[in-house]
Structure formats: C-alpha cells, structure tokens
GROMACS .gro file of C-alpha atoms in nm:
model
  131
    1MET     CA    1  -6.052  -9.891  -1.924
    2GLU     CA    2  -6.273  -9.598  -1.827
    3MET     CA    3  -6.257  -9.712  -1.463
    4ILE     CA    4  -5.882  -9.714  -1.464
    5ILE     CA    5  -5.870  -9.375  -1.617
    6GLY     CA    6  -6.113  -9.241  -1.350
    7LEU     CA    7  -5.923  -9.395  -1.070
    8VAL     CA    8  -5.589  -9.234  -1.213
    9PHE     CA    9  -5.763  -8.896  -1.250
   10LEU     CA   10  -5.894  -8.932  -0.878
   11LEU     CA   11  -5.545  -9.022  -0.743
   12LEU     CA   12  -5.388  -8.728  -0.919
   13THR     CA   13  -5.653  -8.504  -0.787
   14PHE     CA   14  -5.591  -8.629  -0.427
   15ILE     CA   15  -5.206  -8.581  -0.478
   16GLY     CA   16  -5.260  -8.227  -0.604
   17VAL     CA   17  -5.462  -8.131  -0.302
   18PHE     CA   18  -5.228  -8.293  -0.060
   19LEU     CA   19  -4.930  -8.106  -0.201
   20LEU     CA   20  -5.129  -7.784  -0.208
   21VAL     CA   21  -5.229  -7.827   0.168
   22LYS     CA   22  -4.865  -7.923   0.246
   23ALA     CA   23  -4.723  -7.617   0.069
   24ASN     CA   24  -4.967  -7.381   0.243
   25LYS     CA   25  -4.889  -7.531   0.596
   26LYS     CA   26  -4.509  -7.486   0.530
   27ASN     CA   27  -4.573  -7.121   0.460
   28GLY     CA   28  -4.753  -7.090   0.781
   29LYS     CA   29  -5.097  -7.068   0.615
   30THR     CA   30  -5.395  -7.298   0.606
   31ALA     CA   31  -5.651  -7.326   0.310
   32THR     CA   32  -5.924  -7.220   0.538
   33LYS     CA   33  -5.732  -6.926   0.721
   34GLN     CA   34  -5.846  -6.598   0.608
   35GLU     CA   35  -5.645  -6.278   0.671
   36GLU     CA   36  -5.813  -6.055   0.922
   37VAL     CA   37  -5.880  -5.706   0.795
   38VAL     CA   38  -5.828  -5.447   1.053
   39ALA     CA   39  -5.983  -5.103   0.985
   40PRO     CA   40  -5.779  -4.804   1.035
   41PRO     CA   41  -5.847  -4.590   1.340
   42SER     CA   42  -6.114  -4.321   1.314
   43ASP     CA   43  -5.849  -4.044   1.331
   44CYS     CA   44  -5.637  -4.194   1.049
   45CYS     CA   45  -5.536  -3.960   0.784
   46GLY     CA   46  -5.587  -4.197   0.498
   47ALA     CA   47  -5.213  -4.304   0.477
   48HIS     CA   48  -5.253  -4.564   0.755
   49GLU     CA   49  -4.954  -4.761   0.626
   50ILE     CA   50  -4.722  -4.464   0.679
   51CYS     CA   51  -4.874  -4.396   1.014
   52GLU     CA   52  -4.827  -4.760   1.131
   53PHE     CA   53  -4.473  -4.747   1.012
   54ASP     CA   54  -4.396  -4.419   1.182
   55GLN     CA   55  -4.551  -4.546   1.503
   56MET     CA   56  -4.326  -4.853   1.471
   57LYS     CA   57  -4.022  -4.645   1.411
   58MET     CA   58  -4.098  -4.437   1.728
   59ASN     CA   59  -4.135  -4.754   1.949
   60GLU     CA   60  -3.778  -4.890   1.937
   61SER     CA   61  -3.844  -5.163   2.182
   62HIS     CA   62  -4.095  -5.319   1.938
   63VAL     CA   63  -3.934  -5.611   1.728
   64GLU     CA   64  -4.147  -5.790   1.501
   65TYR     CA   65  -4.024  -6.132   1.341
   66TYR     CA   66  -4.107  -6.245   0.991
   67ASP     CA   67  -4.035  -6.614   1.044
   68ASP     CA   68  -3.671  -6.533   1.030
   69GLU     CA   69  -3.547  -6.602   1.384
   70GLU     CA   70  -3.252  -6.796   1.229
   71LEU     CA   71  -3.105  -6.454   1.117
   72ASP     CA   72  -3.045  -6.363   1.482
   73ALA     CA   73  -2.724  -6.557   1.435
   74TYR     CA   74  -2.591  -6.283   1.215
   75LYS     CA   75  -2.610  -6.003   1.469
   76ASN     CA   76  -2.325  -5.751   1.442
   77ILE     CA   77  -2.183  -5.904   1.122
   78ASP     CA   78  -2.069  -5.646   0.879
   79GLU     CA   79  -2.290  -5.643   0.548
   80ASN     CA   80  -1.988  -5.739   0.326
   81SER     CA   81  -1.880  -6.044   0.538
   82TYR     CA   82  -2.162  -6.282   0.453
   83THR     CA   83  -2.098  -6.610   0.274
   84ASN     CA   84  -2.303  -6.709  -0.027
   85ASN     CA   85  -2.509  -6.945   0.189
   86GLN     CA   86  -2.579  -6.677   0.450
   87ILE     CA   87  -2.695  -6.441   0.162
   88GLU     CA   88  -2.928  -6.701   0.026
   89GLN     CA   89  -3.095  -6.729   0.382
   90PHE     CA   90  -3.164  -6.350   0.376
   91ARG     CA   91  -3.274  -6.357   0.014
   92GLU     CA   92  -3.524  -6.652   0.102
   93VAL     CA   93  -3.687  -6.453   0.368
   94LEU     CA   94  -3.688  -6.128   0.156
   95TYR     CA   95  -3.866  -6.295  -0.149
   96THR     CA   96  -4.150  -6.460   0.083
   97LEU     CA   97  -4.247  -6.123   0.231
   98LYS     CA   98  -4.534  -5.927   0.094
   99THR     CA   99  -4.431  -5.603  -0.067
  100GLU     CA  100  -4.582  -5.391   0.199
  101GLU     CA  101  -4.390  -5.603   0.469
  102ILE     CA  102  -4.042  -5.539   0.344
  103LYS     CA  103  -3.990  -5.193   0.506
  104PHE     CA  104  -4.111  -5.337   0.834
  105TRP     CA  105  -3.877  -5.625   0.801
  106LEU     CA  106  -3.580  -5.404   0.727
  107LEU     CA  107  -3.658  -5.196   1.057
  108SER     CA  108  -3.691  -5.518   1.236
  109ILE     CA  109  -3.339  -5.658   1.135
  110GLU     CA  110  -3.199  -5.318   1.194
  111ARG     CA  111  -3.335  -5.323   1.555
  112ARG     CA  112  -3.191  -5.676   1.602
  113HIS     CA  113  -2.856  -5.533   1.500
  114ILE     CA  114  -2.839  -5.739   1.191
  115GLN     CA  115  -2.706  -5.594   0.873
  116LEU     CA  116  -2.868  -5.678   0.545
  117PRO     CA  117  -2.606  -5.813   0.302
  118ALA     CA  118  -2.486  -5.527   0.076
  119ILE     CA  119  -2.566  -5.722  -0.234
  120LEU     CA  120  -2.950  -5.758  -0.122
  121LYS     CA  121  -3.005  -5.373  -0.060
  122SER     CA  122  -3.074  -5.293  -0.415
  123GLU     CA  123  -3.306  -5.599  -0.441
  124ALA     CA  124  -3.506  -5.497  -0.143
  125ARG     CA  125  -3.538  -5.142  -0.294
  126MET     CA  126  -3.649  -5.272  -0.612
  127LEU     CA  127  -3.902  -5.489  -0.456
  128MET     CA  128  -4.047  -5.196  -0.238
  129ALA     CA  129  -4.075  -4.992  -0.543
  130GLU     CA  130  -4.297  -5.238  -0.720
  131ALA     CA  131  -4.574  -5.147  -0.476
   0.00000   0.00000   0.00000
C-alpha cells in the first residue's frame, strides 16, 4: 500500500512539473531562463524608464512587438468597431504584459496604426496606475 501511495505521489509530481514547464514555454519563458539586467547608462538621471520611453517616442521608426503580431490585422479600424472576440484578443495581450510594458505596448500599437478598443482604454490606464 505504501508503495502505491509513493508511486501516485511521484506520478503527480511529474505531472505538475510537466504542466509548469509547458505553461512557461507557452508564455515564451523557460524555467532556466533568467531576465537580463541591464544597467542604465552612466549619464542616466535616475529615471531611466522615463528616458527610455522618451527615446522610443522620439524614434518613430522603432516598433516593438509584444507577441501580438495578430493585432496587425486590425490596422486602421475604429476603436468603436471591434467585435467582442477582437476586444478579447487585445485584452489577452494587455493582461499578459508587465505593468511597466503597457505604455510601450500602447505606443507600439499606435505606431502600427492600430487603435486600442475604446472599452480597454480605462483598463489600460488602471493597470498602469498600479505601478
């Protein structure tokens, strides 16, 4: 009986690890991957996030994607014309972003001539305010 319990526990552990690894890969991450920490330049004023954002705003040719290439299909569509399914696609991307990435993502979709659905604007502001 103890052996069966031990085997069941071992099997459940393997399943849990498998699901965790699979979920991390789906999000574009691996369990061993560490985020690279980049030091701000020596002439940084201490508000390097703001400086980075200002630099990105000045370089209008720079467009960064946030695993959201499918949103390019909504180029030049009015913010009030989206279907519920399309709004959910935007919402899925929005809620997978880190708080500090949201303003960069909004700038990215703006440069790609994609309007954020009107209903999500307040949600995006609320998420940015949490930082």
